[in-house]
mmCIF file with all atom_site columns, C-alpha atoms in Angstrom:
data_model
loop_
_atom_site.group_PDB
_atom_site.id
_atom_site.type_symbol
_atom_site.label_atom_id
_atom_site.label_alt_id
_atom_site.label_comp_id
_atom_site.label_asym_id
_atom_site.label_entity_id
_atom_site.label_seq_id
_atom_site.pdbx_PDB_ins_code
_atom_site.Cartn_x
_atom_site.Cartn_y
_atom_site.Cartn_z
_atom_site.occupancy
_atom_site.B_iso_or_equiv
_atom_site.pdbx_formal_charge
_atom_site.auth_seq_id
_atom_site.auth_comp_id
_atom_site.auth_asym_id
_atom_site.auth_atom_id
_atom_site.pdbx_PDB_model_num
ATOM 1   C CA . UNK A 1 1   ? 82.545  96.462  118.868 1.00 55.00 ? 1   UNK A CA 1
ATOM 2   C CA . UNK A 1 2   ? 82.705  93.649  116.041 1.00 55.00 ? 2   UNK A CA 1
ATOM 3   C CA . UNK A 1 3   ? 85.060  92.887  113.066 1.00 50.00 ? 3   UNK A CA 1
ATOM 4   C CA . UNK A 1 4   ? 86.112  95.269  111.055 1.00 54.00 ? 4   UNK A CA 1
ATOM 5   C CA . UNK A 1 5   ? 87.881  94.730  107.282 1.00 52.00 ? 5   UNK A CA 1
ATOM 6   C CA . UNK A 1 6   ? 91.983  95.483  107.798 1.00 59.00 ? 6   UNK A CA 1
ATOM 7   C CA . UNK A 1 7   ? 93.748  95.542  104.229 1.00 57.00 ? 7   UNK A CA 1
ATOM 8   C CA . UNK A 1 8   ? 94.947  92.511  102.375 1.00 59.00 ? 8   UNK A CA 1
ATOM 9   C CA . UNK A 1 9   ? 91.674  90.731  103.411 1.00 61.00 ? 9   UNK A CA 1
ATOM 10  C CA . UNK A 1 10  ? 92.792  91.013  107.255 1.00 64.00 ? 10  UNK A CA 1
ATOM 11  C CA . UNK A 1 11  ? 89.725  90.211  109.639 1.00 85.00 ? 11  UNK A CA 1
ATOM 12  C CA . UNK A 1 12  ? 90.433  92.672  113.237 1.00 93.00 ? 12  UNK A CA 1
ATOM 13  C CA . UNK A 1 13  ? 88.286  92.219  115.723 1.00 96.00 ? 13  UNK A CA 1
ATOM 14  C CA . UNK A 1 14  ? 87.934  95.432  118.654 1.00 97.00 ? 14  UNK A CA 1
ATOM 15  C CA . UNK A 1 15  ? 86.948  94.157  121.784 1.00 96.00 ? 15  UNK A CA 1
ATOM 16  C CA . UNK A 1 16  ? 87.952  96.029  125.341 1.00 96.00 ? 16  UNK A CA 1
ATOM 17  C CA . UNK A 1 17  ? 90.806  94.665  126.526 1.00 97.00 ? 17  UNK A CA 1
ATOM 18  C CA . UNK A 1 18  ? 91.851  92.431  129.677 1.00 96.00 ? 18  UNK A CA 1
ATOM 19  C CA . UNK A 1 19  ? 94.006  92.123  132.745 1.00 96.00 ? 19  UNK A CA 1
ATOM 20  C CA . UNK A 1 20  ? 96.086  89.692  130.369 1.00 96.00 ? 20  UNK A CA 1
ATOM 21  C CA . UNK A 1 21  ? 96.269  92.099  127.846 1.00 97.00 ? 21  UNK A CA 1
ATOM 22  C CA . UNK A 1 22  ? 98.488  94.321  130.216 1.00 98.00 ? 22  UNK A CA 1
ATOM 23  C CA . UNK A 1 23  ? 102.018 92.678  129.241 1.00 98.00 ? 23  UNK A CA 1
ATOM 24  C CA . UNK A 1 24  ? 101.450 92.992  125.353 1.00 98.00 ? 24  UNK A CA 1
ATOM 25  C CA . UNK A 1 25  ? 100.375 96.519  125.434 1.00 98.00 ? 25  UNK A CA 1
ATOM 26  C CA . UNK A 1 26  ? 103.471 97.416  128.010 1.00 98.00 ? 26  UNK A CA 1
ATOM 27  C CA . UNK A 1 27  ? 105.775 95.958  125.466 1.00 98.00 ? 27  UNK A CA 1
ATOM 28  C CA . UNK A 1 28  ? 104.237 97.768  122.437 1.00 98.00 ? 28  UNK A CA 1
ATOM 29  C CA . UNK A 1 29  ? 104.256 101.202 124.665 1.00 97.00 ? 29  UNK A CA 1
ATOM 30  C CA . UNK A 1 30  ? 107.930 100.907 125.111 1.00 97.00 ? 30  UNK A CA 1
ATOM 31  C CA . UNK A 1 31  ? 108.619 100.014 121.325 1.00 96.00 ? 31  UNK A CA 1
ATOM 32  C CA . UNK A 1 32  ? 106.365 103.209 120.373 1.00 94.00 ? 32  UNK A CA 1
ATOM 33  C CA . UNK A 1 33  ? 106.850 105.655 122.499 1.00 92.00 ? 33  UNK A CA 1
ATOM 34  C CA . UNK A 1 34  ? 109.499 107.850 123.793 1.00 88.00 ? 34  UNK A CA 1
ATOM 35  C CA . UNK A 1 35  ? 107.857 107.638 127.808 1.00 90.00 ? 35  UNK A CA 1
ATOM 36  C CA . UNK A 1 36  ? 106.524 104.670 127.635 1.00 95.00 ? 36  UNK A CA 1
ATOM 37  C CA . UNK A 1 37  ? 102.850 103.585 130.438 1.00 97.00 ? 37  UNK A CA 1
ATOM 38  C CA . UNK A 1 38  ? 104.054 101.412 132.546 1.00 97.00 ? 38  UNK A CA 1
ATOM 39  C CA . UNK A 1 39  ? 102.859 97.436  132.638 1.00 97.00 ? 39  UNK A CA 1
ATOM 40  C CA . UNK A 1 40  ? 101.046 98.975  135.991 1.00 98.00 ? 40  UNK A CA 1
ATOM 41  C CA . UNK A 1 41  ? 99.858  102.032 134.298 1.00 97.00 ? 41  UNK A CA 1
ATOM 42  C CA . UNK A 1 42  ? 98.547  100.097 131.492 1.00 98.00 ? 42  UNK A CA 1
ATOM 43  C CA . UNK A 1 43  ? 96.693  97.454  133.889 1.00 97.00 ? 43  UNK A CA 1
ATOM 44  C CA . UNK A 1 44  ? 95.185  99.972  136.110 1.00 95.00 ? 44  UNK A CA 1
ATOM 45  C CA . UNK A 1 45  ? 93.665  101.900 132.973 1.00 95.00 ? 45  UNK A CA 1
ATOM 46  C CA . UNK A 1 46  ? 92.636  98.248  131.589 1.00 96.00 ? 46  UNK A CA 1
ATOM 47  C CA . UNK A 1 47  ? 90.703  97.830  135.069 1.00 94.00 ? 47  UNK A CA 1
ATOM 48  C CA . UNK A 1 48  ? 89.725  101.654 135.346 1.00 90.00 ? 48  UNK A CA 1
ATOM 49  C CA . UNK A 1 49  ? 87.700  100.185 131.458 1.00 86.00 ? 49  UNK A CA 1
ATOM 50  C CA . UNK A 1 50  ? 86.790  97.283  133.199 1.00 84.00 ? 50  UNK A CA 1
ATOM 51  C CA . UNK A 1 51  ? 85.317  98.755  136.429 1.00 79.00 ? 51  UNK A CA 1
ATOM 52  C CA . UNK A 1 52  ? 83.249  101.657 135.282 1.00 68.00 ? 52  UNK A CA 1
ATOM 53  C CA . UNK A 1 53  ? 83.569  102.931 139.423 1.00 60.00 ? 53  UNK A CA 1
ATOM 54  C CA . UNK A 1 54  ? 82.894  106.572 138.628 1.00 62.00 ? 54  UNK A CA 1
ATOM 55  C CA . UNK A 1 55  ? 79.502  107.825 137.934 1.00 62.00 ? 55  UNK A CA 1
ATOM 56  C CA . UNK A 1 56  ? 79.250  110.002 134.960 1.00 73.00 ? 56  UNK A CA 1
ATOM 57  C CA . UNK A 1 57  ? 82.759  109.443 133.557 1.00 83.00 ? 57  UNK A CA 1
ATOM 58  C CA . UNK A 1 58  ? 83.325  106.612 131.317 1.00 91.00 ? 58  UNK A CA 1
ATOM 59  C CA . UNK A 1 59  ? 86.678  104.850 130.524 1.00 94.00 ? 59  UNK A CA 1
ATOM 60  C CA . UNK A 1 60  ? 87.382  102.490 127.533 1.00 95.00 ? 60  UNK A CA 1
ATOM 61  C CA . UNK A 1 61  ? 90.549  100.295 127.415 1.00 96.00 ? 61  UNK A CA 1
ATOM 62  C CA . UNK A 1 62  ? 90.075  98.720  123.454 1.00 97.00 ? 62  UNK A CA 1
ATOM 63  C CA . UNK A 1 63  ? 91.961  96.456  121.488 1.00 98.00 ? 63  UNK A CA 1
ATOM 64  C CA . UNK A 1 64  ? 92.309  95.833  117.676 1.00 98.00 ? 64  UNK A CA 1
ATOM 65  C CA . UNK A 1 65  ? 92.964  92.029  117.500 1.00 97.00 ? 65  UNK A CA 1
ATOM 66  C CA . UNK A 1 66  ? 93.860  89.252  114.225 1.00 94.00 ? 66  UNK A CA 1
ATOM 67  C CA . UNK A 1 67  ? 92.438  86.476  116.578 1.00 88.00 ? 67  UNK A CA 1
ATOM 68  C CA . UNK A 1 68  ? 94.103  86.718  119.040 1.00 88.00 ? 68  UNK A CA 1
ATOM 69  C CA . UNK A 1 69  ? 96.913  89.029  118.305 1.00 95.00 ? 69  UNK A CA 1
ATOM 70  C CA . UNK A 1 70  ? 97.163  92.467  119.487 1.00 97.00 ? 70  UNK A CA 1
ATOM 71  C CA . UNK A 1 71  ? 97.490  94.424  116.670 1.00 97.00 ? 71  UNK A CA 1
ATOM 72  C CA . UNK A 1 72  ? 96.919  97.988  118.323 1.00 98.00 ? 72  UNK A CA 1
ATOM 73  C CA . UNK A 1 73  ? 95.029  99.399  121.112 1.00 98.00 ? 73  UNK A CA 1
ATOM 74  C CA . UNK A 1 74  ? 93.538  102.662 122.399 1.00 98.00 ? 74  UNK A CA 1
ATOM 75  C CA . UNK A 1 75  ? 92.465  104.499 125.682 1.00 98.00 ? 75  UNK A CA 1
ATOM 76  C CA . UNK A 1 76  ? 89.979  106.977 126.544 1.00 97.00 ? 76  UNK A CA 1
ATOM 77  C CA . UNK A 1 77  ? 87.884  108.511 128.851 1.00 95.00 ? 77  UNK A CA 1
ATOM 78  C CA . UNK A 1 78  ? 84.575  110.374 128.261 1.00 93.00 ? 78  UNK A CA 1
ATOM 79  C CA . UNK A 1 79  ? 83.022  112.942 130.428 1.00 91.00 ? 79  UNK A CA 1
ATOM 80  C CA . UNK A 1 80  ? 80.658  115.749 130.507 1.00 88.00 ? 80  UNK A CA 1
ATOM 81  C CA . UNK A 1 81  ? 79.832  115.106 127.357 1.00 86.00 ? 81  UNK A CA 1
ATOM 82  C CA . UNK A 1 82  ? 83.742  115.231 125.990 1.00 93.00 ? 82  UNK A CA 1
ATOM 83  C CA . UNK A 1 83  ? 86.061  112.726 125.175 1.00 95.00 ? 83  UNK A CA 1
ATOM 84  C CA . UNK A 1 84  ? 89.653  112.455 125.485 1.00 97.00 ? 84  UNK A CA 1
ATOM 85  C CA . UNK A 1 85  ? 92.013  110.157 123.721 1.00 98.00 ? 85  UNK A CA 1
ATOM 86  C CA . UNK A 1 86  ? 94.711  109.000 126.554 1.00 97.00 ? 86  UNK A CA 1
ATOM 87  C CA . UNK A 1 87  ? 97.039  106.736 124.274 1.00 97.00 ? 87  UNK A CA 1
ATOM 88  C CA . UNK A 1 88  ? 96.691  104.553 120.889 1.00 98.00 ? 88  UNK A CA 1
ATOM 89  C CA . UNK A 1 89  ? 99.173  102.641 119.328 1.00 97.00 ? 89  UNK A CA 1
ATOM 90  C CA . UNK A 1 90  ? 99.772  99.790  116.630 1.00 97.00 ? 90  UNK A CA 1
ATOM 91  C CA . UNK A 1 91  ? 101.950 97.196  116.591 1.00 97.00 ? 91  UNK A CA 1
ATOM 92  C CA . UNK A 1 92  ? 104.563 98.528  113.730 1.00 95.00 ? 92  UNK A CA 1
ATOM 93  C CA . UNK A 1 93  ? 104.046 95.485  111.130 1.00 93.00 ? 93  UNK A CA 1
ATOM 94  C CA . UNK A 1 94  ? 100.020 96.066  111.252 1.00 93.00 ? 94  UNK A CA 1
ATOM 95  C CA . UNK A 1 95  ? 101.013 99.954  110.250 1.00 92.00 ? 95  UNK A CA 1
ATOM 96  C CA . UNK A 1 96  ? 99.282  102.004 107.656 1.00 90.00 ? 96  UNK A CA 1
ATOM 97  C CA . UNK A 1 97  ? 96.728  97.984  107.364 1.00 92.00 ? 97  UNK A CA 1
ATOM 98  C CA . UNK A 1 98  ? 93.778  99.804  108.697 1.00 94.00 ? 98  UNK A CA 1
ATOM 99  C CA . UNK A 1 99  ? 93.885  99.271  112.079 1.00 96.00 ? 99  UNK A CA 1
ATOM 100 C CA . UNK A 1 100 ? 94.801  102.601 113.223 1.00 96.00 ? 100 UNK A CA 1
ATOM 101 C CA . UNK A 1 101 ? 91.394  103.376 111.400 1.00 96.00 ? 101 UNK A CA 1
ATOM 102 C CA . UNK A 1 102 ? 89.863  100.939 113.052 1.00 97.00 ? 102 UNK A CA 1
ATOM 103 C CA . UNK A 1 103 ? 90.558  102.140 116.654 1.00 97.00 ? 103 UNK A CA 1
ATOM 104 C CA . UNK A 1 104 ? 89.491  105.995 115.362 1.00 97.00 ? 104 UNK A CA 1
ATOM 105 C CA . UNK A 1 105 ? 86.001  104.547 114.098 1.00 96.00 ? 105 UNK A CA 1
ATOM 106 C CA . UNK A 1 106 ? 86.237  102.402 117.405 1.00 96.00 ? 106 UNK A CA 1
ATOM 107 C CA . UNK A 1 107 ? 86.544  105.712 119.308 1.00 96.00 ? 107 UNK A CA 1
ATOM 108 C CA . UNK A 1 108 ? 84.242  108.008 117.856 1.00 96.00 ? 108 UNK A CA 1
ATOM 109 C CA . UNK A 1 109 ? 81.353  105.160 118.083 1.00 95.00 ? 109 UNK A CA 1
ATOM 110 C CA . UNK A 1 110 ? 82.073  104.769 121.630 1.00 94.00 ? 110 UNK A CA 1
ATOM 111 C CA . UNK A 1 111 ? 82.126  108.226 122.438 1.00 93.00 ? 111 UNK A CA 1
ATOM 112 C CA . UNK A 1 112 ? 79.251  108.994 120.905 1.00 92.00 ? 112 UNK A CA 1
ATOM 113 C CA . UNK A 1 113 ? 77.540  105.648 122.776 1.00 90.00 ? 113 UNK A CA 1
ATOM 114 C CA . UNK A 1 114 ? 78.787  107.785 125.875 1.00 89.00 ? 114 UNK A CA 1
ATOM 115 C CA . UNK A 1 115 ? 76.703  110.882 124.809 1.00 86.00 ? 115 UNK A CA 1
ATOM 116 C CA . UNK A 1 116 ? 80.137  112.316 123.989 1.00 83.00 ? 116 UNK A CA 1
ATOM 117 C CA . UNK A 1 117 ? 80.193  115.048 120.969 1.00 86.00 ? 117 UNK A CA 1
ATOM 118 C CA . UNK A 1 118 ? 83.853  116.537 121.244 1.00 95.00 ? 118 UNK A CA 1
ATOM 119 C CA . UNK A 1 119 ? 86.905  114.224 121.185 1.00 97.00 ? 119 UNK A CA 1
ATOM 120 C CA . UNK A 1 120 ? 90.060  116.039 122.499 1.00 97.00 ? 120 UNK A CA 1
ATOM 121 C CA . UNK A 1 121 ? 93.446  114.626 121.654 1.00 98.00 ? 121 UNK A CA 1
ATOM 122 C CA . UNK A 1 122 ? 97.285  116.260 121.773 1.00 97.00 ? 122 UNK A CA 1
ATOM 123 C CA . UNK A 1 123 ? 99.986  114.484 119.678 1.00 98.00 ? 123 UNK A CA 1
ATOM 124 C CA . UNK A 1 124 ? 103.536 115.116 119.023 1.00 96.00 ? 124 UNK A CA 1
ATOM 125 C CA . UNK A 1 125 ? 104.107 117.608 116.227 1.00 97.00 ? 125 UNK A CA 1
ATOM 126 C CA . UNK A 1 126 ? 106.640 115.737 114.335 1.00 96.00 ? 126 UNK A CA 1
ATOM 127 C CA . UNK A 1 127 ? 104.227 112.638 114.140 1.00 95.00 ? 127 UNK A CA 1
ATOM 128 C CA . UNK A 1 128 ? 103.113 112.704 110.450 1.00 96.00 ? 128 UNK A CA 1
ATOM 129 C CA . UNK A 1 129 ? 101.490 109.596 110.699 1.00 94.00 ? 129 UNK A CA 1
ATOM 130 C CA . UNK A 1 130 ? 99.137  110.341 113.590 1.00 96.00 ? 130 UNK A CA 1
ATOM 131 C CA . UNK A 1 131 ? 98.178  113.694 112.300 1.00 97.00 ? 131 UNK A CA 1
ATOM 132 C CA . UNK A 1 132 ? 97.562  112.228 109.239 1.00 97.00 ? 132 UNK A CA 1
ATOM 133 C CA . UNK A 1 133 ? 95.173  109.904 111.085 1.00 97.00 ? 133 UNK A CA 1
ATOM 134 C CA . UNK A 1 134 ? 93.331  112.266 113.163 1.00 98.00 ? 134 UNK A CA 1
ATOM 135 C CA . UNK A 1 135 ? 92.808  114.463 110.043 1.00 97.00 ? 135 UNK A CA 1
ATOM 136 C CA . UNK A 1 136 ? 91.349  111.535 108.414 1.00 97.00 ? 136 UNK A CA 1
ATOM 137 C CA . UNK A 1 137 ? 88.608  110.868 111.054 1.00 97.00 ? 137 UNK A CA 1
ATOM 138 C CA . UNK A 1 138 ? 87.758  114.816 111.471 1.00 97.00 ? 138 UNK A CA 1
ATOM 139 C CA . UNK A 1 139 ? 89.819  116.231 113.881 1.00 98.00 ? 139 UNK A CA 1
ATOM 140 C CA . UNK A 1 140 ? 91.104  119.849 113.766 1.00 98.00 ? 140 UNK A CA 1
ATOM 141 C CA . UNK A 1 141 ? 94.050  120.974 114.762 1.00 98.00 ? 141 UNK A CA 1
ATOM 142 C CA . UNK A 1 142 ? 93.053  123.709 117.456 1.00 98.00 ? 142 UNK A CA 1
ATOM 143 C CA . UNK A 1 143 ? 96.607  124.813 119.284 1.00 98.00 ? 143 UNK A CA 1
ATOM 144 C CA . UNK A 1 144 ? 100.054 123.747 120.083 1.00 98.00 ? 144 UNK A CA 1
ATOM 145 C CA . UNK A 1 145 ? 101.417 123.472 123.875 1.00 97.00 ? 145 UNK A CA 1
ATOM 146 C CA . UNK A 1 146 ? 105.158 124.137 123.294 1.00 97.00 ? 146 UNK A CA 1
ATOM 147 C CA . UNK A 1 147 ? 108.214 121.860 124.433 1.00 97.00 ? 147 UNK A CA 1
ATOM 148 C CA . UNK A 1 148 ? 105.598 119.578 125.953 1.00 96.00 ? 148 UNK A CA 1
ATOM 149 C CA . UNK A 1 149 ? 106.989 116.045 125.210 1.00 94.00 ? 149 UNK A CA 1
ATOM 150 C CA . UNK A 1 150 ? 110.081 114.896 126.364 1.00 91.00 ? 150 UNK A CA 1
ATOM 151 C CA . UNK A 1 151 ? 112.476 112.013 124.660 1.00 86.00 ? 151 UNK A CA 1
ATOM 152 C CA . UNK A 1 152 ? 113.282 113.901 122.542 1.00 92.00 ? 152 UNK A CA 1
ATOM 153 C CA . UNK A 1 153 ? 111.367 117.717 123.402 1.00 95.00 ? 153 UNK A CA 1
ATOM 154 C CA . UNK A 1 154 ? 108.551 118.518 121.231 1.00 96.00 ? 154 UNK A CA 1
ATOM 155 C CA . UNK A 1 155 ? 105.506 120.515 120.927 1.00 97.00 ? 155 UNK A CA 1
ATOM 156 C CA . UNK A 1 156 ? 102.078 118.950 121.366 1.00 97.00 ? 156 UNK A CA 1
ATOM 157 C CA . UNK A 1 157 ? 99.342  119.548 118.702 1.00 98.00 ? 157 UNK A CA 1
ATOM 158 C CA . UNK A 1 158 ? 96.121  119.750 120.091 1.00 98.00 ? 158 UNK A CA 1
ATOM 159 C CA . UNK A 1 159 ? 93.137  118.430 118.033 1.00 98.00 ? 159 UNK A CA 1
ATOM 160 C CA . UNK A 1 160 ? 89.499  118.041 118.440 1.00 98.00 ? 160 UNK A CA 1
ATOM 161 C CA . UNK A 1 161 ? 86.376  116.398 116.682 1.00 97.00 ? 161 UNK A CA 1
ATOM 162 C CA . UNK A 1 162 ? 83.096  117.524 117.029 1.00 93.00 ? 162 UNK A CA 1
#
């Protein structure tokens, strides 16, 4: 995947992540989110990445790193020619730095390396930031699946890119 620039001069490298990766992520899930992946949830995807066991669906477990500091990370899975974004998150200090674009370019490359041309996401409705984000990269806000979130109940948004 290569460097990319990250503001203030920041060098961020994304490269898929590891087995050893697992912990950090884990702990950054249950900083971020309201229902946290598990540390197992988060290594099986990581080795579902590594793996590659099913044909025609393709799984990609990256990382947005300052050496070797996780500063974000994303999951996704492409199939049939459609992509879905599982989970991303950044590490709160590395916020609104670049990296969150980082991981979107990341995605969209990858996807597209797949043979993928949609990229289907959902995203809580009162997360400004994230929307902000996927608007950013070309994503369009396509429907709503009510009271789908839980801690605390929200709608999802649903967005796509083609």
């Amino acid at each position: 995947m290569g460097r990319q620039k990250v503001g203030d001069g920041i060098k961020l490298q994304i490269r898929p992540l590891c087995r050893e990766n697992a912990a950090a992520v884990a702990a950054l899930e249950r900083k971020i989110f309201g229902t946290p992946w598990s540390e197992k949830t988060v290594e099986e995807s990581i080795v579902r990445g590594e793996s590659q066991e099913r044909p025609g669906a393709f799984y990609a477990a990256l990382g947005a790193f300052l050496k070797d500091e996780l500063a974000g990370y994303l999951f996704a899975m492409a199939v049939a020619g459609e992509g879905e974004l599982h989970r991303i998150g950044t590490v709160p200090a590395f916020r609104r730095k670049g990296v969150g674009d980082a991981l979107m370019e990341a995605l969209v490359s990858w996807i597209s390396y797949c043979g993928g041309g949609s990229i289907w996401l959902e995203v809580r409705a009162g997360n400004k930031a994230a929307v902000s984000l996927y608007k950013k990269h070309g994503f369009l806000e396509t429907g709503r699946r009510k009271n789908y979130y839980q801690n605390p109940t929200e709608d999802a948004c649903i967005f796509v890119y083609h």
